[in-house]
Coordinates of C-alpha atoms in Angstrom, one line a residue:
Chain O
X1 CA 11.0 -168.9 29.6
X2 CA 10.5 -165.3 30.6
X3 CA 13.7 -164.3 30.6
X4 CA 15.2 -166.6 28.0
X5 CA 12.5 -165.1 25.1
X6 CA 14.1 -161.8 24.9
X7 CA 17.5 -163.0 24.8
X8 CA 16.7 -165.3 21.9
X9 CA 15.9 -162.3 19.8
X10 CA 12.6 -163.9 18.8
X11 CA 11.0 -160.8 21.3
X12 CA 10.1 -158.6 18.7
X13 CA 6.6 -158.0 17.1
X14 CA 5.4 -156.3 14.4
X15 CA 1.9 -155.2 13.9
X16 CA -0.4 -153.7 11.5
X17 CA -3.1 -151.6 12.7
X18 CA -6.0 -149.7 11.7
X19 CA -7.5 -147.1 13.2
X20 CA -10.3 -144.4 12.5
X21 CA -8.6 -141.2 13.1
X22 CA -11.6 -138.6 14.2
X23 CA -11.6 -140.0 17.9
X24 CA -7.6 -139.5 18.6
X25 CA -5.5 -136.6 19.1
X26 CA -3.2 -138.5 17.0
X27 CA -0.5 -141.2 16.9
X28 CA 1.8 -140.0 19.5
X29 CA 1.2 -140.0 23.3
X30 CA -0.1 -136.9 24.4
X31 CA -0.8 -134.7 27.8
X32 CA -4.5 -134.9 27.3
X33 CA -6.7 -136.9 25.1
X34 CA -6.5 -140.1 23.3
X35 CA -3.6 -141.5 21.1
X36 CA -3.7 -144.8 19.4
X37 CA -0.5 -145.0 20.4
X38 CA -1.1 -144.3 24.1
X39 CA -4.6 -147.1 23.6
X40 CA -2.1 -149.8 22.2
X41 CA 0.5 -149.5 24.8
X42 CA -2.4 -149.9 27.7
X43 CA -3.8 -153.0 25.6
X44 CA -0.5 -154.4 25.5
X45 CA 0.2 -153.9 29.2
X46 CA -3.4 -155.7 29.8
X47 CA -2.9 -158.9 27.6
X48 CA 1.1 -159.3 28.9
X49 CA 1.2 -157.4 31.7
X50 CA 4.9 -155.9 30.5
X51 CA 5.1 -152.5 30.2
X52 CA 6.0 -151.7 26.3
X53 CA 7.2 -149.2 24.2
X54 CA 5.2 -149.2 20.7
X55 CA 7.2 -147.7 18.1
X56 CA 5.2 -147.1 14.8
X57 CA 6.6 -146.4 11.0
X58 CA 5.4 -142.7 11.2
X59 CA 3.1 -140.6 13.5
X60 CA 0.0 -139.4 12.1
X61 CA -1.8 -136.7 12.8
X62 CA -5.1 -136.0 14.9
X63 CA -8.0 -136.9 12.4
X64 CA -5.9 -139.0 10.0
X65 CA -6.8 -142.5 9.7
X66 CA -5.1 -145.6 9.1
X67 CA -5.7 -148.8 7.4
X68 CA -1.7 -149.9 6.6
X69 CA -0.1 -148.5 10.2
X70 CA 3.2 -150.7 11.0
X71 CA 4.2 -150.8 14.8
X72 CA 7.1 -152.8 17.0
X73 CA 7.3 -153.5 20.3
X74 CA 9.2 -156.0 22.2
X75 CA 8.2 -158.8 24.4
X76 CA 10.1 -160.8 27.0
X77 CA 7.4 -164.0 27.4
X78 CA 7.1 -165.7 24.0
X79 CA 3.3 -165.3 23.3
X80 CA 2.1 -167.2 20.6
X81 CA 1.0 -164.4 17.4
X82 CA -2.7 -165.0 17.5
X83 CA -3.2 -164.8 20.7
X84 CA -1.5 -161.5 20.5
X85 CA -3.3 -160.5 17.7
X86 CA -7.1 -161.7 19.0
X87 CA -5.9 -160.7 22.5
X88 CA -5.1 -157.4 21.7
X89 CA -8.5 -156.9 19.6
X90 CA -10.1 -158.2 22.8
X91 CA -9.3 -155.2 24.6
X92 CA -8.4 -152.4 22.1
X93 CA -11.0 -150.0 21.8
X94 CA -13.6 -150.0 18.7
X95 CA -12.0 -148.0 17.1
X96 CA -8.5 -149.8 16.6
X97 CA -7.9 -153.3 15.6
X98 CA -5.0 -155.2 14.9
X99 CA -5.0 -156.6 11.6
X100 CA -1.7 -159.3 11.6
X101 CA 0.8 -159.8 13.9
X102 CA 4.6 -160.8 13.0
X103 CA 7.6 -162.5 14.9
X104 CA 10.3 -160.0 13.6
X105 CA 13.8 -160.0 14.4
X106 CA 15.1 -158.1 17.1
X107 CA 16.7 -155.8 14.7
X108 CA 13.5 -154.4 12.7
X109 CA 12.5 -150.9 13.1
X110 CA 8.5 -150.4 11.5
X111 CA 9.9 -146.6 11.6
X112 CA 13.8 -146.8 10.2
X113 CA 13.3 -150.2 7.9
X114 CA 10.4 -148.6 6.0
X115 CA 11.1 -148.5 2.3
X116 CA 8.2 -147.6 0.9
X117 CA 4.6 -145.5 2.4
X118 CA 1.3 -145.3 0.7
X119 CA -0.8 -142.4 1.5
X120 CA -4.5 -142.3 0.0
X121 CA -6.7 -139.1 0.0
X122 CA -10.0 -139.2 -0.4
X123 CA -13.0 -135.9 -1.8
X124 CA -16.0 -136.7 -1.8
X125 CA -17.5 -134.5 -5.0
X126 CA -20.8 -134.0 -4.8
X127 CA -23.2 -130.9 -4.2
X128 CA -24.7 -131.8 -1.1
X129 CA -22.7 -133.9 2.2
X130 CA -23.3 -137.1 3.0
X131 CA -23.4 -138.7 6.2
X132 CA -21.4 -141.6 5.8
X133 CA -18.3 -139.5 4.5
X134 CA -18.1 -137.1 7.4
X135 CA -14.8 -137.5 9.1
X136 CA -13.7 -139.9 6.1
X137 CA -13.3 -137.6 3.2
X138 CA -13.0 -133.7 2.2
X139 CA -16.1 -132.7 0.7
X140 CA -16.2 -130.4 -2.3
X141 CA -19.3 -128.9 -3.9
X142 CA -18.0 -128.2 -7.2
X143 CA -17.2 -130.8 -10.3
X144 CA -12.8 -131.8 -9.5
X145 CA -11.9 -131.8 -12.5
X146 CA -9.4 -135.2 -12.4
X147 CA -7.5 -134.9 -15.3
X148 CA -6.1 -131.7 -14.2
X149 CA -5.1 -132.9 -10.8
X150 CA -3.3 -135.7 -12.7
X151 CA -1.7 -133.7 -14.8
X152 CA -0.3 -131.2 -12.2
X153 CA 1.2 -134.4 -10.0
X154 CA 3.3 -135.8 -12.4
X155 CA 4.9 -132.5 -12.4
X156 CA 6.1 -133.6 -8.6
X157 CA 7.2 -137.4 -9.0
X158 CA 10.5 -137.8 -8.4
X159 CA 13.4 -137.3 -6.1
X160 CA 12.9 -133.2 -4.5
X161 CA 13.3 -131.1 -1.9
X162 CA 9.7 -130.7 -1.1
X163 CA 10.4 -127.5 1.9
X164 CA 7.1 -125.6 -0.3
X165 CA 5.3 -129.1 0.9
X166 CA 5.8 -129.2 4.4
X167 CA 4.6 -128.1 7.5
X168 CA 6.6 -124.5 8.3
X169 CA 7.5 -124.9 11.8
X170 CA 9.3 -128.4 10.8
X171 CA 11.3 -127.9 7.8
X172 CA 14.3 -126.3 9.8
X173 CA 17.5 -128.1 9.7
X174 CA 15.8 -131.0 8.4
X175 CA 16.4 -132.5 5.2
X176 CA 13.3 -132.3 3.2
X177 CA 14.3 -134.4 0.2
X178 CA 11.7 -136.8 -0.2
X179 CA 11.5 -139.3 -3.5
X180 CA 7.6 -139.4 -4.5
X181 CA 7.5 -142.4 -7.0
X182 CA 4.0 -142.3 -7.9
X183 CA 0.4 -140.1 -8.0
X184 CA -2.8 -142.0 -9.0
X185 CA -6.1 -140.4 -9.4
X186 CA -8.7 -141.7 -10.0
X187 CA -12.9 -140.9 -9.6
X188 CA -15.1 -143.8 -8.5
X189 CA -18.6 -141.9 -9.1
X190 CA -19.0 -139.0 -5.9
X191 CA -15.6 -140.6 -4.6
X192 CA -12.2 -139.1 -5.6
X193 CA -9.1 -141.4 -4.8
X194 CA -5.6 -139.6 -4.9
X195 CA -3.2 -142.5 -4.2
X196 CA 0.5 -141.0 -3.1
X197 CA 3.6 -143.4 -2.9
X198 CA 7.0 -142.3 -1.9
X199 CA 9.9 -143.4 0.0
X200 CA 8.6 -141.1 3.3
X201 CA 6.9 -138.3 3.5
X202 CA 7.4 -134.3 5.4
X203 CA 4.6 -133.2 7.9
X204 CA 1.8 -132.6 6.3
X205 CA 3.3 -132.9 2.9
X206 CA 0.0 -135.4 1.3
X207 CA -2.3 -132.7 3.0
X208 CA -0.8 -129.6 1.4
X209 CA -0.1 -131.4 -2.5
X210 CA -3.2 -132.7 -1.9
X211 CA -5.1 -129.1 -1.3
X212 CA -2.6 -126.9 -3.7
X213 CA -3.4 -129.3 -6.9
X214 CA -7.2 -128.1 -5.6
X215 CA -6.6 -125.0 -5.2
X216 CA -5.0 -124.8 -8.6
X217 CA -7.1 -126.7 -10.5
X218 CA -10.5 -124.0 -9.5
X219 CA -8.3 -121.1 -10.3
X220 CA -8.1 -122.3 -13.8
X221 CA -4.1 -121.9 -13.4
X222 CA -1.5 -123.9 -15.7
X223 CA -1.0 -127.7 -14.1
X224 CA 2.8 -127.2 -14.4
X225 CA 2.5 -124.1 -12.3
X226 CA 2.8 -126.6 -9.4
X227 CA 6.9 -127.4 -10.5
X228 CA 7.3 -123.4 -9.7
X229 CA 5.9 -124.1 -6.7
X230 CA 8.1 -126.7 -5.2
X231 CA 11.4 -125.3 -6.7
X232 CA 10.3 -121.8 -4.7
X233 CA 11.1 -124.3 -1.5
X234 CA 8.9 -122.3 0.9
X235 CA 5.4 -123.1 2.5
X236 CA 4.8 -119.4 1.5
X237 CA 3.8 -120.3 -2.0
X238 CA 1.8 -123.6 -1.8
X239 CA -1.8 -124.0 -1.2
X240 CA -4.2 -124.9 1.5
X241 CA -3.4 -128.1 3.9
X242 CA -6.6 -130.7 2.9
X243 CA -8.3 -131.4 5.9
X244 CA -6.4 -134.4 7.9
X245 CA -10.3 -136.5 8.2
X246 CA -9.1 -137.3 4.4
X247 CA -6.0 -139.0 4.9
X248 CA -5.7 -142.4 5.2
X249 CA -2.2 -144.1 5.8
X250 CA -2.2 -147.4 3.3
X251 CA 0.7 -149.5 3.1
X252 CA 4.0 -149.5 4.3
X253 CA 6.4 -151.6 3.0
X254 CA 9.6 -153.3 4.1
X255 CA 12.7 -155.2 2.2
X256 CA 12.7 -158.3 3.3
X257 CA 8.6 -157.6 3.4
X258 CA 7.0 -158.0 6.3
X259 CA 4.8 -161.5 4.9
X260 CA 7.5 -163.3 4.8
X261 CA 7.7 -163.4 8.5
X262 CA 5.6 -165.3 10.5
X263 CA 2.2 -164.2 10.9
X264 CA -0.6 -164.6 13.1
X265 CA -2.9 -164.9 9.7
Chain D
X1 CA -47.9 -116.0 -3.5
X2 CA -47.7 -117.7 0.1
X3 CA -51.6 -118.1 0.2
X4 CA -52.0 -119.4 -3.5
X5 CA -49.1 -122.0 -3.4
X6 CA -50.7 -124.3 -1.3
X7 CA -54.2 -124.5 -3.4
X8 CA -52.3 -124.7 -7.2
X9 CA -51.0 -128.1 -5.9
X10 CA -47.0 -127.2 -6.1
X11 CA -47.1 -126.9 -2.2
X12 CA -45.8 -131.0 -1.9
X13 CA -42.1 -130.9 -1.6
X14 CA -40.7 -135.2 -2.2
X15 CA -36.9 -135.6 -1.0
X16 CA -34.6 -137.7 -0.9
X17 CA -32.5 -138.7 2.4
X18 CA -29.4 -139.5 3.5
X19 CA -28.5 -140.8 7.0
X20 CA -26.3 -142.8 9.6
X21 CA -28.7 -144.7 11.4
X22 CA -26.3 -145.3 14.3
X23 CA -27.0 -141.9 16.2
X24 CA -30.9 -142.6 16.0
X25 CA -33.4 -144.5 18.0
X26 CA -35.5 -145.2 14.2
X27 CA -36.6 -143.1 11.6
X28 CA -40.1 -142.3 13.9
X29 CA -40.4 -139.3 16.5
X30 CA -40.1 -141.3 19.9
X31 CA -40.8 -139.8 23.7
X32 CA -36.7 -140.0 24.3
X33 CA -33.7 -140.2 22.1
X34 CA -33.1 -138.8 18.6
X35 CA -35.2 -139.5 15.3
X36 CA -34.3 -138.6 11.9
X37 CA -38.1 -137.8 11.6
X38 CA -37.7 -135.5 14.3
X39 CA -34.5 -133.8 13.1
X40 CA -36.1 -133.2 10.3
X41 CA -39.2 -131.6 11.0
X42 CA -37.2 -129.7 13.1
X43 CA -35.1 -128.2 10.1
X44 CA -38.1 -128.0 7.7
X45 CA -39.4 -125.4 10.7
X46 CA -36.4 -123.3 11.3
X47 CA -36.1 -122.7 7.1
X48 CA -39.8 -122.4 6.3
X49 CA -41.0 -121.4 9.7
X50 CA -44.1 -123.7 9.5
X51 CA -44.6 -127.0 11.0
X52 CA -45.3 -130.2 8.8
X53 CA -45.2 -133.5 9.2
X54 CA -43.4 -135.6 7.4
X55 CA -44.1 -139.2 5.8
X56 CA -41.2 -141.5 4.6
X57 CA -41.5 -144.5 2.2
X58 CA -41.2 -146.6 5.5
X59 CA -40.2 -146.8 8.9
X60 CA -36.1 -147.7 9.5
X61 CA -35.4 -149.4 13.3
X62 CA -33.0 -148.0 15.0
X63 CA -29.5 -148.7 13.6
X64 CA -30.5 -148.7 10.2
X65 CA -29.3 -146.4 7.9
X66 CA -30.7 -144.6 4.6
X67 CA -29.2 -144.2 0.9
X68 CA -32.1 -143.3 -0.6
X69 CA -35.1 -143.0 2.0
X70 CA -37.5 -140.7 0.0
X71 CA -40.1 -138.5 2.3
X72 CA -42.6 -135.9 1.5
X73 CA -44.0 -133.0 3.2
X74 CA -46.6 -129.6 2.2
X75 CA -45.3 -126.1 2.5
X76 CA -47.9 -123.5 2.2
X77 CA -45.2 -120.9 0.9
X78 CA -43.3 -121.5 -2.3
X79 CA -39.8 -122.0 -1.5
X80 CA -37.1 -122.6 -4.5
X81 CA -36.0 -126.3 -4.7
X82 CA -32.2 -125.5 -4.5
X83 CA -33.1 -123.2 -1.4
X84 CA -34.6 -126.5 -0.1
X85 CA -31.8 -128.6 -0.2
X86 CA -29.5 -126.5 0.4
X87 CA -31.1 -125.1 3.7
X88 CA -32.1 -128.2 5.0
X89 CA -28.5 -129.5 4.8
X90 CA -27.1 -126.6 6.7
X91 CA -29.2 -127.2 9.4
X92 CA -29.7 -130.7 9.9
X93 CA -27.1 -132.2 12.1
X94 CA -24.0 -134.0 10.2
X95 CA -25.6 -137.5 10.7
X96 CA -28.7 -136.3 8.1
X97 CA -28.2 -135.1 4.8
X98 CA -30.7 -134.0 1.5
X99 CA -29.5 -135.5 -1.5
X100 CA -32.0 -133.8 -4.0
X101 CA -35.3 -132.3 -3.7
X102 CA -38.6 -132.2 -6.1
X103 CA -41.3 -130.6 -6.7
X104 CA -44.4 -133.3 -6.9
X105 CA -48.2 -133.4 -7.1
X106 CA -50.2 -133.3 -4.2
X107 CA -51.5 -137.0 -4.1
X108 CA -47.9 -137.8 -4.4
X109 CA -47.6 -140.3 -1.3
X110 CA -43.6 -141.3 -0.5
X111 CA -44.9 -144.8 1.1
X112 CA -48.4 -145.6 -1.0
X113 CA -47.2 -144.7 -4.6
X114 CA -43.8 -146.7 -3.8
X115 CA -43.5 -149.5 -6.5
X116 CA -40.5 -150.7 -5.9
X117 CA -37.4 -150.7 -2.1
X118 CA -34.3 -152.1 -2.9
X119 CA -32.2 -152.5 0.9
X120 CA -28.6 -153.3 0.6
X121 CA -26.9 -155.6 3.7
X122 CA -23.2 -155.5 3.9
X123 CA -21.4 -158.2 6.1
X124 CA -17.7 -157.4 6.2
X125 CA -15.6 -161.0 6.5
X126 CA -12.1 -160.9 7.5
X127 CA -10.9 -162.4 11.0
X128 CA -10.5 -159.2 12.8
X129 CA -12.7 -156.8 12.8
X130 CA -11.8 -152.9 11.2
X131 CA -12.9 -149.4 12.6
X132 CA -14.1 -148.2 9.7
X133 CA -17.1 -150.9 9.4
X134 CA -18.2 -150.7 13.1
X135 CA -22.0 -149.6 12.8
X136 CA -21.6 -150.3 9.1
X137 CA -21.5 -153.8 8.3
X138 CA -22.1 -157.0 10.5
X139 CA -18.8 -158.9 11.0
X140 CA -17.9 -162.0 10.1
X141 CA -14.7 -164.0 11.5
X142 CA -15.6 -167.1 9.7
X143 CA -15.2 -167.3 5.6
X144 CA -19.0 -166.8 4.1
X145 CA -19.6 -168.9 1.2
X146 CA -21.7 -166.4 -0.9
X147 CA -22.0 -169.0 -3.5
X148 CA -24.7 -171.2 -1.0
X149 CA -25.9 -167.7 -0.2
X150 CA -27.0 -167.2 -3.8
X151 CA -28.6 -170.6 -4.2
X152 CA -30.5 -170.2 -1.0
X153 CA -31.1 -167.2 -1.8
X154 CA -32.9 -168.0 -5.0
X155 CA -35.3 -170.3 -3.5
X156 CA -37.6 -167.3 -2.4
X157 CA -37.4 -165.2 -5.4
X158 CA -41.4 -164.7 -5.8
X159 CA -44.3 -163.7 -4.6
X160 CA -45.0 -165.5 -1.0
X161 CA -46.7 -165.3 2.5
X162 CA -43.4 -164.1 4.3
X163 CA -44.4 -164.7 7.7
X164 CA -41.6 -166.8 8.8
X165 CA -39.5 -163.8 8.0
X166 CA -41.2 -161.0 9.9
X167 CA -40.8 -159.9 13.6
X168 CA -43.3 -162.3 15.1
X169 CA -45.0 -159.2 17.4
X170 CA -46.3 -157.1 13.9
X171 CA -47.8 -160.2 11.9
X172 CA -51.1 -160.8 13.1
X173 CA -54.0 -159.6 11.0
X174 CA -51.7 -157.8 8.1
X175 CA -51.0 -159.2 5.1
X176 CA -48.3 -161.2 5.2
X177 CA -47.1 -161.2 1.1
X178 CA -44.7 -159.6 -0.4
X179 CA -42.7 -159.6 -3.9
X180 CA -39.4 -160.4 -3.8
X181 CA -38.0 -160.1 -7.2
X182 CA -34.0 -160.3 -6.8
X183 CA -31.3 -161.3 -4.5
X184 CA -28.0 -160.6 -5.9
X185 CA -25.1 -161.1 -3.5
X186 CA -21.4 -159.7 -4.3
X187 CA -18.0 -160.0 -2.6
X188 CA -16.1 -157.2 -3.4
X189 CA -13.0 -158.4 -1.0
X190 CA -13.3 -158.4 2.1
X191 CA -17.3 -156.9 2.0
X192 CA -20.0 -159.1 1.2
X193 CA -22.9 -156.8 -0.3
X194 CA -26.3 -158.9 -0.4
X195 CA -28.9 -156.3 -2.7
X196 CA -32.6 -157.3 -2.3
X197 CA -35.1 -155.7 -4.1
X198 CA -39.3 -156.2 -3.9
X199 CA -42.1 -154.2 -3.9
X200 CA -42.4 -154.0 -0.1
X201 CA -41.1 -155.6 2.8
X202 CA -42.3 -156.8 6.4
X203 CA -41.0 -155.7 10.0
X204 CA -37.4 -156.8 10.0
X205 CA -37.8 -159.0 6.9
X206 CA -34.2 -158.5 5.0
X207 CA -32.2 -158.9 8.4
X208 CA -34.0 -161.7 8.9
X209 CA -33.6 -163.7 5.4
X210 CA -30.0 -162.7 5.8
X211 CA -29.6 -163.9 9.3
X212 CA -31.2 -167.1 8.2
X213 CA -29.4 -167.6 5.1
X214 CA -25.8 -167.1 7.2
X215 CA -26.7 -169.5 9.7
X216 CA -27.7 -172.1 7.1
X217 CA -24.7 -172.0 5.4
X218 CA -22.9 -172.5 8.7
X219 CA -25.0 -175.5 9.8
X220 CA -24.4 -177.2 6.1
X221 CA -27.8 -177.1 5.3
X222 CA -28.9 -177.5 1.9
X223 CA -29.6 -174.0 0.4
X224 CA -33.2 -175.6 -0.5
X225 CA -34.0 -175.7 3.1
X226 CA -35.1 -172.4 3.5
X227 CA -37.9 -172.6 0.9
X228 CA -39.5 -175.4 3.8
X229 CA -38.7 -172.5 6.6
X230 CA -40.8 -170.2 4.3
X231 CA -43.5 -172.3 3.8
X232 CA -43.7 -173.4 7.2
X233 CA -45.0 -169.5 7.4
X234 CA -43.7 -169.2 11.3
X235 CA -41.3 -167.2 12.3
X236 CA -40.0 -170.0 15.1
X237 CA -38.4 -171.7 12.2
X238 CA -36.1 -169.1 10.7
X239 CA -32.6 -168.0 12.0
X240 CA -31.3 -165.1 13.9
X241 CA -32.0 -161.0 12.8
X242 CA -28.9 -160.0 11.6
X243 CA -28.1 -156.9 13.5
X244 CA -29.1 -153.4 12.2
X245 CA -26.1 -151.6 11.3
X246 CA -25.6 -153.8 8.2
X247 CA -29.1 -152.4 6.5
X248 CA -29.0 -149.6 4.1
X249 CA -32.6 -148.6 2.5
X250 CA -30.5 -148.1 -0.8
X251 CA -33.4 -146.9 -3.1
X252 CA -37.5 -146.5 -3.5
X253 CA -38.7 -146.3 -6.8
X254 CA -42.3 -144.6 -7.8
X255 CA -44.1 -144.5 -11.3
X256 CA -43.6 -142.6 -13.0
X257 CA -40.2 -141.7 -11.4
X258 CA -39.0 -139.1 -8.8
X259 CA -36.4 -137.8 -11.3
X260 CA -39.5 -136.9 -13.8
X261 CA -40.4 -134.6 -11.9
X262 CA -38.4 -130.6 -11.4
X263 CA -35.5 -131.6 -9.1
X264 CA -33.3 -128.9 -7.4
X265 CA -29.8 -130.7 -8.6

């Protein structure tokens, strides 16, 4: 059975995961410290005992959270999905869990089949912090003013080279054309949501719209000034990068999508 | 001014507190481990450099956490309300936070002149469990039916002898009744948010009514049953305490009300 599984092509599993950012040095596998990635492949390795390689539909950074995460990793026994999916909850630590598990085919990629990423950003807007925000939200003091931030994004949906949106160090010999397809703001009393929905995204690219449109929108500057902005195509002229303890990745979404697979749940 | 402060009757200082109850051993100063009453009289010394004691509306075990715990305390100098909030937020650790301060009369008491507590539990009910409500809401696996919680729920609306929901250790010679004048109970997705509001509650009371209602609704009880554990006036014949982290004190209302009075926000 062991050896027949993989063969079969009925090896591959997809995942969703969740994970609260503020304990991990991020996503990817590091020298030192914890990575989700680095906790989910030792999981694996625990329920299985195979030795896996966990591919996930984007890395995030250290801080950044994740409620949506999609993952794949191959498997040569043929497990059923909820014991994969208890099993791995079983051992992951508190603060990971696996939220479904898939029987993909062997040809899915959670990073390369991806046709669609939801990114939420949350402020929370009120005068004094509050405990249960801390490492979940950007706090800001003064009165966001929504309607402006609103009005500045739909400058930026649509298909762009987004170079003033991304991360310096990265952009180079890159191609930073990125389709953002929709900005949604809205305030639920102290709570801002920004909810950010593109094809993919640049390093760091949710971050810095994220803290330019604030930036902008307290020095009283036109909304459209953001447009100048991304057609100057240089980090240089955009605002802060929002803190990353305000990120959370969402949703990501595949064609076929990933429900009509079996599922675990 | 610092001498006649205190005598006019402005020196008592009422607040309203925020906190994560998963970092303390309980609202009271303890011999070991971390109390928010601690923390705070800490803070109040290192801004006003005098020592005070502060009284909260009631005690919350360890675990529990605060939306609205309201405290007082007497400063001999007169310190501006803003300066109070604002100081006392950027020195209490990140797991505390001041959410508005005011200026009240000196027989203002925080727990005797409380007419009304309103606690919030929050059970999270999905089949895994999720990072982001560790030490936040008790988990479910199994689907709650929050329509038998309601109509259990609504068979101890009133005022009754409460005894069979109260730690058994703290009954004895205290008076045992208490007002409970709504349950309302909410599933906003995957979060099942149980409000209950009275005039005052007993030792462990709300964890216990909810533990007790959850287990009822598991056995297939008939909601009506717990009206017979109630008047059987014993804690022996109500269900488990539902664990802490899923208690919020949400709000404590006085008369005339807190925001009557000079606020700093």
């Amino acid at each position: 059975m062991a050896e027949g599984a993989g063969r079969k092509g009925d090896g591959r599993i997809a995942c969703i995961v969740q994970y609260d950012g503020s304990g991990f040095n991020g996503w990817q596998i590091q020298a030192h410290g914890r990575s989700v990635q680095g906790e989910i492949e030792g999981a694996v390795r625990v329920l299985t005992r195979e030795t896996v390689r966990v591919v996930a539909s984007g890395r995030t950074d250290a801080g950044v959270h994740s409620l949506g995460q999609v993952i794949h990793f191959d498997l040569a026994r043929d497990i059923p999905l909820q014991k994969i999916c208890i099993g791995l909850n079983g051992i992951l630590p508190p603060d990971i869990s696996i939220r479904n598990a898939y029987r993909v085919e062997d040809s899915f990629h959670a990073r390369f089949d991806a046709v669609e990423r939801e990114y939420r950003y949350y402020i929370f807007n009120y005068p004094q912090r509050t405990p249960f925000m801390r490492y979940r939200a950007m706090w800001m003091r003064e009165q966001v003013d929504v309607e402006y931030l609103r009005q500045a994004a739909a400058h930026i949906i649509g298909e762009f080279d987004f170079s003033s949106f991304c991360k310096k160090s990265e952009i180079h010999g890159k191609n930073p054309v990125r389709r953002l397809t929709d900005i949604r703001i809205a305030r639920m009393d102290e709570l801002i949501e920004i909810r950010v929905v593109g094809n993919a995204f640049l390093h760091h690219m949710v971050r810095i719209i994220v803290g330019t449109m604030v930036e902008m929108s307290r020095g009283g500057e036109e909304p459209s000034r953001i447009r100048d902005i991304l057609e100057q195509r240089d980090r240089d002229f955009s605002g802060i990068t929002a803190p990353p303890y305000g990120l959370y990745l969402y949703r990501v979404a595949y064609d076929p999508p990933l429900d009509s697979r079996e599922s675990a749940f």
